[in-house]
Structure formats: structure tokens, C-alpha cells
PDB file of C-alpha atoms in Angstrom:
ATOM      1  CA  MET Q   1      -0.015   0.026   0.009  1.00  0.00           C
ATOM      2  CA  GLN Q   2       1.310   3.406  -0.935  1.00  0.00           C
ATOM      3  CA  ARG Q   3       0.850   6.644   0.968  1.00  0.00           C
ATOM      4  CA  THR Q   4       0.132  10.235  -0.033  1.00  0.00           C
ATOM      5  CA  LYS Q   5       3.083  12.637  -0.050  1.00  0.00           C
ATOM      6  CA  ASN Q   6       1.994  15.209   2.525  1.00  0.00           C
ATOM      7  CA  TYR Q   7      -0.280  13.541   5.038  1.00  0.00           C
ATOM      8  CA  LYS Q   8       0.735   9.921   4.453  1.00  0.00           C
ATOM      9  CA  LEU Q   9      -2.815   8.741   3.922  1.00  0.00           C
ATOM     10  CA  ARG Q  10      -3.265   5.226   2.739  1.00  0.00           C
ATOM     11  CA  LEU Q  11      -3.721   4.705  -0.960  1.00  0.00           C
ATOM     12  CA  ILE Q  12      -5.596   1.574  -1.898  1.00  0.00           C
ATOM     13  CA  GLU Q  13      -4.185  -0.105  -4.917  1.00  0.00           C
ATOM     14  CA  MET Q  14      -5.967  -2.340  -7.358  1.00  0.00           C
ATOM     15  CA  SER Q  15      -3.950  -5.361  -6.165  1.00  0.00           C
ATOM     16  CA  ASP Q  16      -4.914  -4.845  -2.542  1.00  0.00           C
ATOM     17  CA  THR Q  17      -7.532  -6.936  -0.851  1.00  0.00           C
ATOM     18  CA  PHE Q  18     -10.447  -4.730  -0.046  1.00  0.00           C
ATOM     19  CA  SER Q  19     -10.613  -3.720   3.614  1.00  0.00           C
ATOM     20  CA  THR Q  20     -12.352  -0.853   5.319  1.00  0.00           C
ATOM     21  CA  GLU Q  21      -9.421  -0.517   7.735  1.00  0.00           C
ATOM     22  CA  PRO Q  22      -7.292   1.781   5.546  1.00  0.00           C
ATOM     23  CA  LEU Q  23     -10.312   3.937   4.720  1.00  0.00           C
ATOM     24  CA  ASN Q  24     -11.293   4.218   8.370  1.00  0.00           C
ATOM     25  CA  GLN Q  25      -7.755   5.003   9.403  1.00  0.00           C
ATOM     26  CA  ASN Q  26      -7.558   7.768   6.678  1.00  0.00           C
ATOM     27  CA  MET Q  27     -10.820   9.266   8.119  1.00  0.00           C
ATOM     28  CA  THR Q  28      -9.354   9.166  11.648  1.00  0.00           C
ATOM     29  CA  ASP Q  29      -6.095  10.778  10.487  1.00  0.00           C
ATOM     30  CA  LEU Q  30      -8.015  13.503   8.630  1.00  0.00           C
ATOM     31  CA  ASP Q  31     -10.285  14.163  11.632  1.00  0.00           C
ATOM     32  CA  ASP Q  32      -7.236  14.476  13.891  1.00  0.00           C
ATOM     33  CA  ALA Q  33      -5.448  16.815  11.439  1.00  0.00           C
ATOM     34  CA  LEU Q  34      -8.498  19.020  11.060  1.00  0.00           C
ATOM     35  CA  ALA Q  35      -9.033  19.145  14.873  1.00  0.00           C
ATOM     36  CA  ALA Q  36      -5.391  20.223  15.327  1.00  0.00           C
ATOM     37  CA  ALA Q  37      -5.739  22.902  12.618  1.00  0.00           C
ATOM     38  CA  ASP Q  38      -8.926  24.180  14.275  1.00  0.00           C
ATOM     39  CA  SER Q  39      -7.191  24.355  17.641  1.00  0.00           C
ATOM     40  CA  ALA Q  40      -4.205  26.201  16.220  1.00  0.00           C
ATOM     41  CA  ALA Q  41      -6.491  28.649  14.372  1.00  0.00           C
ATOM     42  CA  ASN Q  42      -8.485  29.314  17.571  1.00  0.00           C
ATOM     43  CA  ALA Q  43      -5.306  29.875  19.591  1.00  0.00           C
ATOM     44  CA  LEU Q  44      -4.001  32.310  16.956  1.00  0.00           C
ATOM     45  CA  ALA Q  45      -7.300  34.180  16.913  1.00  0.00           C
ATOM     46  CA  GLN Q  46      -7.188  34.610  20.697  1.00  0.00           C
ATOM     47  CA  ARG Q  47      -3.599  35.965  20.485  1.00  0.00           C
ATOM     48  CA  VAL Q  48      -4.559  38.424  17.766  1.00  0.00           C
ATOM     49  CA  THR Q  49      -7.519  39.633  19.813  1.00  0.00           C
ATOM     50  CA  ALA Q  50      -5.289  40.140  22.822  1.00  0.00           C
ATOM     51  CA  LEU Q  51      -2.766  42.082  20.718  1.00  0.00           C
ATOM     52  CA  GLU Q  52      -5.446  44.273  19.153  1.00  0.00           C
ATOM     53  CA  VAL Q  53      -6.546  45.417  22.623  1.00  0.00           C
ATOM     54  CA  HIS Q  54      -3.013  46.614  23.307  1.00  0.00           C
ATOM     55  CA  ARG Q  55      -2.357  48.610  20.169  1.00  0.00           C
ATOM     56  CA  LEU Q  56       0.497  50.935  19.585  1.00  0.00           C
ATOM     57  CA  SER Q  57       1.615  53.205  16.776  1.00  0.00           C
ATOM     58  CA  ALA Q  58       5.007  54.789  16.241  1.00  0.00           C
ATOM     59  CA  GLY Q  59       5.879  57.477  13.680  1.00  0.00           C
ATOM     60  CA  THR Q  60       7.150  60.953  12.987  1.00  0.00           C
ATOM     61  CA  TYR Q  61       5.462  64.279  12.401  1.00  0.00           C
ATOM     62  CA  THR Q  62       6.799  67.728  11.551  1.00  0.00           C
ATOM     63  CA  GLY Q  63       5.889  70.734  13.710  1.00  0.00           C
ATOM     64  CA  SER Q  64       3.943  73.667  12.337  1.00  0.00           C
ATOM     65  CA  THR Q  65       2.974  77.053  13.731  1.00  0.00           C
ATOM     66  CA  SER Q  66      -0.654  76.127  12.986  1.00  0.00           C
ATOM     67  CA  GLY Q  67      -0.398  72.873  14.970  1.00  0.00           C
ATOM     68  CA  VAL Q  68      -0.452  69.227  13.917  1.00  0.00           C
ATOM     69  CA  THR Q  69      -3.034  66.488  13.976  1.00  0.00           C
ATOM     70  CA  VAL Q  70      -1.767  62.871  13.792  1.00  0.00           C
ATOM     71  CA  ASN Q  71      -4.090  60.004  12.941  1.00  0.00           C
ATOM     72  CA  VAL Q  72      -2.956  56.681  14.404  1.00  0.00           C
ATOM     73  CA  GLY Q  73      -6.180  54.784  13.695  1.00  0.00           C
ATOM     74  CA  PHE Q  74      -7.333  54.361  17.354  1.00  0.00           C
ATOM     75  CA  LYS Q  75      -7.939  56.401  20.469  1.00  0.00           C
ATOM     76  CA  PRO Q  76      -4.623  56.442  22.391  1.00  0.00           C
ATOM     77  CA  LYS Q  77      -4.488  56.449  26.176  1.00  0.00           C
ATOM     78  CA  ALA Q  78      -1.028  58.081  26.115  1.00  0.00           C
ATOM     79  CA  VAL Q  79       1.398  59.504  23.597  1.00  0.00           C
ATOM     80  CA  ILE Q  80       5.124  59.824  24.176  1.00  0.00           C
ATOM     81  CA  ILE Q  81       6.849  62.448  22.036  1.00  0.00           C
ATOM     82  CA  GLY Q  82      10.555  62.724  21.459  1.00  0.00           C
ATOM     83  CA  GLY Q  83      12.200  65.967  20.276  1.00  0.00           C
ATOM     84  CA  SER Q  84      15.537  66.470  18.556  1.00  0.00           C
ATOM     85  CA  ALA Q  85      18.382  64.052  19.386  1.00  0.00           C
ATOM     86  CA  SER Q  86      20.339  66.748  21.196  1.00  0.00           C
ATOM     87  CA  ASN Q  87      17.360  67.778  23.378  1.00  0.00           C
ATOM     88  CA  MET Q  88      15.096  64.759  23.904  1.00  0.00           C
ATOM     89  CA  ILE Q  89      11.656  65.769  25.152  1.00  0.00           C
ATOM     90  CA  VAL Q  90       9.337  63.012  26.477  1.00  0.00           C
ATOM     91  CA  ASP Q  91       5.826  63.859  27.522  1.00  0.00           C
ATOM     92  CA  LYS Q  92       2.455  62.200  27.908  1.00  0.00           C
ATOM     93  CA  ILE Q  93      -0.360  64.160  26.367  1.00  0.00           C
ATOM     94  CA  PRO Q  94      -3.225  64.337  28.836  1.00  0.00           C
ATOM     95  CA  ALA Q  95      -6.868  63.694  28.089  1.00  0.00           C
ATOM     96  CA  ALA Q  96      -8.594  66.255  25.924  1.00  0.00           C
ATOM     97  CA  ASP Q  97      -9.451  68.584  28.825  1.00  0.00           C
ATOM     98  CA  GLY Q  98      -7.425  71.532  27.541  1.00  0.00           C
ATOM     99  CA  ALA Q  99      -5.280  71.650  30.689  1.00  0.00           C
ATOM    100  CA  THR Q 100      -1.873  71.363  28.915  1.00  0.00           C
ATOM    101  CA  GLY Q 101      -0.044  71.057  25.621  1.00  0.00           C
ATOM    102  CA  GLY Q 102      -2.117  68.658  23.598  1.00  0.00           C
ATOM    103  CA  TYR Q 103      -5.200  66.608  23.067  1.00  0.00           C
ATOM    104  CA  LEU Q 104      -5.964  62.958  22.555  1.00  0.00           C
ATOM    105  CA  THR Q 105      -8.598  62.394  19.949  1.00  0.00           C
ATOM    106  CA  SER Q 106     -10.736  59.402  18.943  1.00  0.00           C
ATOM    107  CA  THR Q 107      -8.221  58.629  16.167  1.00  0.00           C
ATOM    108  CA  GLY Q 108      -4.947  59.997  17.406  1.00  0.00           C
ATOM    109  CA  PHE Q 109      -3.732  63.288  18.856  1.00  0.00           C
ATOM    110  CA  THR Q 110      -3.468  66.991  18.118  1.00  0.00           C
ATOM    111  CA  ILE Q 111      -0.614  69.280  19.088  1.00  0.00           C
ATOM    112  CA  PRO Q 112      -1.382  73.020  19.159  1.00  0.00           C
ATOM    113  CA  GLY Q 113       1.227  75.105  17.337  1.00  0.00           C
ATOM    114  CA  THR Q 114       1.393  78.316  19.348  1.00  0.00           C
ATOM    115  CA  SER Q 115       4.635  78.334  21.375  1.00  0.00           C
ATOM    116  CA  ASN Q 116       4.478  74.572  21.902  1.00  0.00           C
ATOM    117  CA  PRO Q 117       7.782  72.738  22.443  1.00  0.00           C
ATOM    118  CA  PHE Q 118       6.224  69.683  20.691  1.00  0.00           C
ATOM    119  CA  CYS Q 119       5.346  71.584  17.574  1.00  0.00           C
ATOM    120  CA  TYR Q 120       8.150  73.968  16.638  1.00  0.00           C
ATOM    121  CA  SER Q 121       7.760  74.740  12.923  1.00  0.00           C
ATOM    122  CA  GLY Q 122       9.828  72.558  10.672  1.00  0.00           C
ATOM    123  CA  ARG Q 123      11.239  70.398  13.496  1.00  0.00           C
ATOM    124  CA  SER Q 124      10.734  66.626  13.342  1.00  0.00           C
ATOM    125  CA  TYR Q 125       9.292  64.792  16.256  1.00  0.00           C
ATOM    126  CA  ASN Q 126       9.029  61.043  16.952  1.00  0.00           C
ATOM    127  CA  TYR Q 127       5.960  59.669  18.715  1.00  0.00           C
ATOM    128  CA  LEU Q 128       4.695  56.481  20.331  1.00  0.00           C
ATOM    129  CA  ALA Q 129       0.912  56.237  20.793  1.00  0.00           C
ATOM    130  CA  LEU Q 130      -0.404  53.590  23.233  1.00  0.00           C
ATOM    131  CA  ALA Q 131      -3.939  52.263  23.531  1.00  0.00           C
TER     132      ALA Q 131
END
């Protein structure tokens, strides 16, 4: 009796005596393989769901006197901003209550441009947004 290349299922040949055993064993092997594939797919789906809850986005924006709005695709809980390499500035933007330097939005964050150290015109800033 020969076997298939990938899953080693039993191939009944014309010269073999008919028996249900190879057919039943093939069905058992296929059922086991499908169950293992379903289990792996479910485990992967759970991991993806867990990762989606803890999103993050990193990128760069350029400051402007009129301010900058950055869309990260989700509502961040915090944003860390880095300034120039010689003068690293790290700050968390508070909730959109207007109290200090910036605003979290439903899709990212906004940095006002007026005298804001996170939005000097023409300067590049790195950010990390965390959900």
C-alpha cells in the first residue's frame, strides 16, 4: 500500500484486498489533522484579539505654527513624544481637557502650534501612541 506525499494517507491499490481498515484510518487521520488545525487557528485568533486590545503606533510628524493632527487609527491612552536628538523631550499628552499642551482624539492626537515645544515649525518629532 502506498501513501500520499503530505499527510501519508493510505492509498488503496488495485492489487490490494479490499478492507475498510485503511479507509477508516484515513478518516481518523483526517479528523485528527482538522481538529489540530482548528485548535491552532483558535489559539492564533485569541492571540490576535489580545494584541489588538494593546495597540501601539509609532511614527514621525513635523511641527507647524498652525499645529499638527496625527491620525494613528485608534484612540490612544497616552502619547510619548521625542524631540531632537540633542534635546530629547518626552511627555504624555493628557486627556482632551485643555489643561496642557495637547489633546488625545478618537483617532490619534493633536498638538497646538502656538509656542508649543512639541510643535516647533519645521522640527521633526518622533511619537509612540499607546492604547
